[in-house]
mmCIF file of C-alpha atoms and ligand atoms in Angstrom:
data_model
loop_
_atom_site.group_PDB
_atom_site.id
_atom_site.type_symbol
_atom_site.label_atom_id
_atom_site.label_comp_id
_atom_site.label_asym_id
_atom_site.label_seq_id
_atom_site.Cartn_x
_atom_site.Cartn_y
_atom_site.Cartn_z
ATOM 1 C CA MET A 1273 88.488 87.315 122.980
ATOM 2 C CA GLU A 1274 91.311 89.772 122.354
ATOM 3 C CA GLY A 1275 92.715 89.878 118.823
ATOM 4 C CA ILE A 1276 96.368 89.137 118.118
ATOM 5 C CA ALA A 1277 98.336 92.315 117.329
ATOM 6 C CA PRO A 1278 99.439 92.312 113.663
ATOM 7 C CA LYS A 1279 103.161 91.814 113.068
ATOM 8 C CA ALA A 1280 105.139 94.981 112.376
ATOM 9 C CA HIS A 1281 106.194 95.460 108.764
ATOM 10 C CA ARG A 1282 109.956 95.035 108.432
ATOM 11 C CA ILE A 1283 111.696 97.931 106.678
ATOM 12 C CA ALA A 1284 115.308 98.263 105.558
ATOM 13 C CA VAL A 1285 116.952 101.683 105.205
ATOM 14 C CA LEU A 1286 119.838 102.113 102.759
ATOM 15 C CA THR A 1287 122.165 104.967 103.626
ATOM 16 C CA GLY A 1288 125.116 106.463 101.777
ATOM 17 C CA GLY A 1289 128.541 107.590 102.918
ATOM 18 C CA ARG A 1290 127.639 111.239 103.460
ATOM 19 C CA GLY A 1291 124.294 110.586 105.132
ATOM 20 C CA ARG A 1292 123.585 112.147 108.521
ATOM 21 C CA GLY A 1293 120.857 109.646 109.351
ATOM 22 C CA SER A 1294 118.245 112.298 110.080
ATOM 23 C CA ASN A 1295 115.579 110.604 107.946
ATOM 24 C CA LEU A 1296 116.456 107.242 109.472
ATOM 25 C CA ARG A 1297 115.955 108.726 112.949
ATOM 26 C CA ALA A 1298 112.647 110.354 111.933
ATOM 27 C CA ILE A 1299 111.296 107.125 110.398
ATOM 28 C CA HIS A 1300 112.258 105.071 113.467
ATOM 29 C CA GLN A 1301 110.757 107.687 115.807
ATOM 30 C CA HIS A 1302 107.495 107.883 113.860
ATOM 31 C CA PHE A 1303 107.011 104.102 113.886
ATOM 32 C CA LYS A 1304 107.809 104.018 117.599
ATOM 33 C CA GLU A 1305 105.285 106.749 118.394
ATOM 34 C CA LEU A 1306 102.592 104.879 116.482
ATOM 35 C CA GLY A 1307 103.343 101.694 118.425
ATOM 36 C CA PHE A 1308 105.456 100.029 115.725
ATOM 37 C CA PRO A 1309 103.092 99.298 112.826
ATOM 38 C CA ALA A 1310 106.455 98.961 111.085
ATOM 39 C CA SER A 1311 110.019 98.722 112.292
ATOM 40 C CA VAL A 1312 113.452 99.496 110.890
ATOM 41 C CA ALA A 1313 114.703 95.912 110.978
ATOM 42 C CA LEU A 1314 117.906 96.566 109.028
ATOM 43 C CA VAL A 1315 120.141 99.501 108.109
ATOM 44 C CA ILE A 1316 122.682 99.050 105.328
ATOM 45 C CA GLY A 1317 125.520 101.549 105.038
ATOM 46 C CA ASP A 1318 128.400 101.709 102.592
ATOM 47 C CA ARG A 1319 130.856 103.237 105.061
ATOM 48 C CA ARG A 1320 131.988 102.401 108.560
ATOM 49 C CA GLN A 1321 132.386 104.888 111.418
ATOM 50 C CA THR A 1322 129.825 107.390 110.191
ATOM 51 C CA PRO A 1323 127.106 109.324 112.049
ATOM 52 C CA VAL A 1324 124.680 106.666 110.764
ATOM 53 C CA CYS A 1325 126.665 103.892 112.510
ATOM 54 C CA GLU A 1326 126.627 105.858 115.764
ATOM 55 C CA LEU A 1327 122.917 106.505 115.433
ATOM 56 C CA CYS A 1328 122.209 102.810 114.877
ATOM 57 C CA HIS A 1329 124.226 102.011 117.969
ATOM 58 C CA ASP A 1330 122.257 104.590 120.012
ATOM 59 C CA LEU A 1331 118.848 103.477 118.715
ATOM 60 C CA GLU A 1332 119.770 99.774 118.849
ATOM 61 C CA LEU A 1333 119.159 99.314 115.128
ATOM 62 C CA HIS A 1334 120.833 96.481 113.243
ATOM 63 C CA PHE A 1335 123.547 98.023 111.019
ATOM 64 C CA VAL A 1336 125.326 96.083 108.287
ATOM 65 C CA TYR A 1337 128.229 97.490 106.265
ATOM 66 C CA VAL A 1338 128.267 96.682 102.546
ATOM 67 C CA SER A 1339 130.809 98.327 100.254
ATOM 68 C CA SER A 1340 129.252 99.985 97.189
ATOM 69 C CA LYS A 1341 132.535 100.393 95.296
ATOM 70 C CA ASP A 1342 131.445 97.560 93.020
ATOM 71 C CA MET A 1343 127.710 98.048 92.511
ATOM 72 C CA GLN A 1344 127.155 94.554 91.148
ATOM 73 C CA SER A 1345 128.412 92.885 94.311
ATOM 74 C CA TYR A 1346 126.710 95.564 96.460
ATOM 75 C CA GLU A 1347 123.346 94.776 94.868
ATOM 76 C CA ALA A 1348 123.875 91.010 95.217
ATOM 77 C CA GLU A 1349 124.717 91.395 98.920
ATOM 78 C CA VAL A 1350 121.735 93.685 99.538
ATOM 79 C CA ILE A 1351 119.352 91.156 97.951
ATOM 80 C CA LYS A 1352 120.821 88.438 100.169
ATOM 81 C CA LEU A 1353 120.335 90.554 103.307
ATOM 82 C CA ILE A 1354 116.799 91.600 102.322
ATOM 83 C CA ASN A 1355 115.819 87.947 101.984
ATOM 84 C CA GLU A 1356 117.601 86.854 105.170
ATOM 85 C CA HIS A 1357 115.923 89.600 107.212
ATOM 86 C CA GLN A 1358 112.479 89.147 105.613
ATOM 87 C CA ILE A 1359 112.288 92.778 104.600
ATOM 88 C CA GLU A 1360 109.054 94.067 103.016
ATOM 89 C CA LEU A 1361 110.195 97.487 101.817
ATOM 90 C CA ILE A 1362 113.476 99.313 101.227
ATOM 91 C CA ALA A 1363 113.706 103.044 101.939
ATOM 92 C CA LEU A 1364 116.700 104.959 100.612
ATOM 93 C CA ALA A 1365 117.817 107.813 102.859
ATOM 94 C CA GLY A 1366 120.874 109.559 101.516
ATOM 95 C CA PHE A 1367 121.927 106.638 99.300
ATOM 96 C CA LEU A 1368 122.827 108.471 96.104
ATOM 97 C CA LYS A 1369 124.017 105.801 93.675
ATOM 98 C CA LEU A 1370 121.838 104.486 90.892
ATOM 99 C CA LEU A 1371 120.328 101.030 91.459
ATOM 100 C CA SER A 1372 120.103 98.854 88.350
ATOM 101 C CA ALA A 1373 116.949 97.633 86.617
ATOM 102 C CA ASP A 1374 118.167 94.098 87.285
ATOM 103 C CA PHE A 1375 118.402 94.779 91.036
ATOM 104 C CA LEU A 1376 114.972 96.433 91.130
ATOM 105 C CA SER A 1377 113.295 93.477 89.445
ATOM 106 C CA ARG A 1378 115.201 90.827 91.450
ATOM 107 C CA VAL A 1379 114.839 92.339 94.918
ATOM 108 C CA GLN A 1380 111.058 91.713 94.900
ATOM 109 C CA VAL A 1381 110.165 94.371 97.472
ATOM 110 C CA PRO A 1382 109.232 98.008 96.795
ATOM 111 C CA VAL A 1383 112.115 100.490 96.899
ATOM 112 C CA LEU A 1384 111.331 104.105 97.845
ATOM 113 C CA ASN A 1385 113.511 107.212 97.970
ATOM 114 C CA ILE A 1386 113.156 110.702 99.395
ATOM 115 C CA HIS A 1387 114.299 113.674 97.361
ATOM 116 C CA PRO A 1388 114.576 117.240 98.701
ATOM 117 C CA SER A 1389 112.569 119.017 95.991
ATOM 118 C CA LEU A 1390 109.167 119.034 94.374
ATOM 119 C CA LEU A 1391 109.915 116.505 91.642
ATOM 120 C CA PRO A 1392 110.032 116.577 88.671
ATOM 121 C CA LYS A 1393 111.666 119.937 89.394
ATOM 122 C CA TYR A 1394 115.330 119.785 90.482
ATOM 123 C CA GLY A 1395 115.772 116.054 89.987
ATOM 124 C CA GLY A 1396 118.275 114.048 87.972
ATOM 125 C CA ALA A 1397 121.819 112.735 88.063
ATOM 126 C CA LYS A 1398 123.685 115.623 89.699
ATOM 127 C CA MET A 1399 120.820 116.889 91.835
ATOM 128 C CA TYR A 1400 121.183 115.829 95.449
ATOM 129 C CA GLY A 1401 121.512 117.398 98.884
ATOM 130 C CA MET A 1402 122.645 121.039 98.925
ATOM 131 C CA LYS A 1403 122.959 121.156 95.118
ATOM 132 C CA VAL A 1404 119.168 120.978 94.955
ATOM 133 C CA HIS A 1405 118.665 123.814 97.435
ATOM 134 C CA GLU A 1406 121.281 125.985 95.737
ATOM 135 C CA ALA A 1407 119.496 125.550 92.399
ATOM 136 C CA VAL A 1408 116.117 126.324 93.995
ATOM 137 C CA PHE A 1409 117.533 129.454 95.667
ATOM 138 C CA ALA A 1410 119.144 130.631 92.424
ATOM 139 C CA SER A 1411 115.833 130.185 90.577
ATOM 140 C CA GLY A 1412 113.963 132.495 92.954
ATOM 141 C CA ASP A 1413 111.158 129.928 93.468
ATOM 142 C CA LYS A 1414 108.834 130.842 96.318
ATOM 143 C CA GLU A 1415 108.122 127.275 97.319
ATOM 144 C CA SER A 1416 110.052 124.050 97.581
ATOM 145 C CA GLY A 1417 109.363 120.745 99.303
ATOM 146 C CA ALA A 1418 110.109 117.055 99.435
ATOM 147 C CA THR A 1419 109.022 114.053 97.378
ATOM 148 C CA VAL A 1420 108.851 110.358 98.206
ATOM 149 C CA HIS A 1421 108.946 108.301 95.030
ATOM 150 C CA GLU A 1422 109.442 104.760 93.813
ATOM 151 C CA VAL A 1423 113.006 104.097 92.716
ATOM 152 C CA SER A 1424 113.519 103.391 89.031
ATOM 153 C CA PRO A 1425 116.730 102.866 87.029
ATOM 154 C CA ILE A 1426 116.585 106.557 86.058
ATOM 155 C CA TYR A 1427 117.415 109.160 88.731
ATOM 156 C CA ASP A 1428 114.311 110.609 90.432
ATOM 157 C CA ALA A 1429 111.983 109.448 87.661
ATOM 158 C CA GLY A 1430 109.893 106.826 89.506
ATOM 159 C CA ARG A 1431 106.220 107.224 90.376
ATOM 160 C CA ILE A 1432 105.555 109.870 93.028
ATOM 161 C CA VAL A 1433 104.101 108.434 96.241
ATOM 162 C CA LYS A 1434 103.868 111.567 98.394
ATOM 163 C CA GLN A 1435 104.852 115.192 98.060
ATOM 164 C CA LYS A 1436 104.561 118.189 100.364
ATOM 165 C CA SER A 1437 105.464 121.793 99.686
ATOM 166 C CA VAL A 1438 106.733 124.554 101.961
ATOM 167 C CA ASP A 1439 106.833 128.325 101.598
ATOM 168 C CA ILE A 1440 110.441 129.496 101.184
ATOM 169 C CA SER A 1441 109.716 133.108 100.209
ATOM 170 C CA ASP A 1442 111.389 134.347 103.423
ATOM 171 C CA CYS A 1443 114.586 132.246 103.011
ATOM 172 C CA ILE A 1444 117.686 134.356 102.513
ATOM 173 C CA ASN A 1445 120.008 131.529 101.430
ATOM 174 C CA SER A 1446 120.051 127.869 100.385
ATOM 175 C CA GLU A 1447 120.855 126.669 103.934
ATOM 176 C CA GLU A 1448 117.568 128.115 105.181
ATOM 177 C CA ILE A 1449 115.729 126.348 102.365
ATOM 178 C CA ALA A 1450 117.511 123.084 103.264
ATOM 179 C CA GLN A 1451 116.381 123.379 106.889
ATOM 180 C CA LYS A 1452 112.756 123.978 105.957
ATOM 181 C CA VAL A 1453 112.738 121.135 103.436
ATOM 182 C CA LEU A 1454 114.407 118.683 105.854
ATOM 183 C CA LYS A 1455 111.554 119.254 108.332
ATOM 184 C CA ILE A 1456 109.116 118.310 105.570
ATOM 185 C CA GLU A 1457 111.176 115.199 104.715
ATOM 186 C CA HIS A 1458 110.965 114.069 108.331
ATOM 187 C CA GLN A 1459 107.190 114.592 108.339
ATOM 188 C CA ILE A 1460 106.355 112.715 105.158
ATOM 189 C CA TYR A 1461 108.758 109.778 104.766
ATOM 190 C CA ALA A 1462 107.421 107.439 107.446
ATOM 191 C CA GLU A 1463 103.827 108.375 106.526
ATOM 192 C CA ALA A 1464 104.532 107.592 102.876
ATOM 193 C CA ILE A 1465 106.061 104.226 103.789
ATOM 194 C CA LEU A 1466 103.033 103.213 105.867
ATOM 195 C CA GLN A 1467 100.633 104.467 103.211
ATOM 196 C CA TYR A 1468 102.543 102.464 100.616
ATOM 197 C CA LEU A 1469 102.496 99.289 102.694
ATOM 198 C CA LYS A 1470 98.723 99.609 103.209
ATOM 199 C CA SER A 1471 97.963 100.155 99.514
HETATM 200 C C1 LIG B 1917 118.176 114.031 102.470
HETATM 201 O O1 LIG B 1917 118.028 115.413 102.479
HETATM 202 C C2 LIG B 1917 117.629 113.432 101.191
HETATM 203 O O2 LIG B 1917 116.541 114.143 100.693
HETATM 204 C C3 LIG B 1917 118.817 113.543 100.271
HETATM 205 O O3 LIG B 1917 119.913 113.160 101.086
HETATM 206 C C4 LIG B 1917 119.660 113.636 102.399
HETATM 207 C C5 LIG B 1917 120.002 112.557 103.398
HETATM 208 O O4 LIG B 1917 119.934 113.096 104.677
HETATM 209 N N1 LIG B 1917 118.693 112.688 99.154
HETATM 210 C C6 LIG B 1917 118.857 113.099 97.906
HETATM 211 O O5 LIG B 1917 119.240 114.210 97.605
HETATM 212 C C7 LIG B 1917 118.542 112.032 96.849
HETATM 213 N N2 LIG B 1917 118.670 112.548 95.551
HETATM 214 P P1 LIG B 1917 119.852 112.217 105.984
HETATM 215 O O6 LIG B 1917 121.054 111.286 105.957
HETATM 216 O O7 LIG B 1917 119.936 113.198 107.109
HETATM 217 O O8 LIG B 1917 118.569 111.453 105.972
#
């Protein structure tokens, strides 16, 4: 007798206003290639008419707009949506605001983030996006990379789930570092999510 295929794990991706959606695309693609052991069941964005909205339209992903101007009501709305959509894990991809300890304990599903450096190096409140790569370039480091970590109420301080480094000794500016690191982000985020769900 043939076994019944296990149900795909339902993931939500939280994006921020400036996000391009490249990690969202990579996560969706990875799950699809593996035959959907997990699926992006919900995308929450805090701005309308962004590249992320267009991407969700193209990939037929369910996008919901929630304003993050008032973080208390944002968090309450996100918890409501997570419960309604039976989400098992939240992945932040370009969502840069701090989530509160209250939210993290009430949401009752793991919350992961991807950061474009080898944490604990180049993490913290003002370290995001190109600022990270500019600091890495200025330091003269020969390697950088990406880190998937649990979200905690302190920026980039949660337990590290997965990390991968890349040689940047031939990069002549921060944009080249950003490109190399983004490729690593796209390789490790979906893997880290699946690994986390299995553990
Ligand atoms: C990614 O590079 C991610 O590492 C970074 O935002 C970008 C979002 O890009 N996040 C941080 O810097 C968090 N501190 P994307 O919208 O193309 O996925």
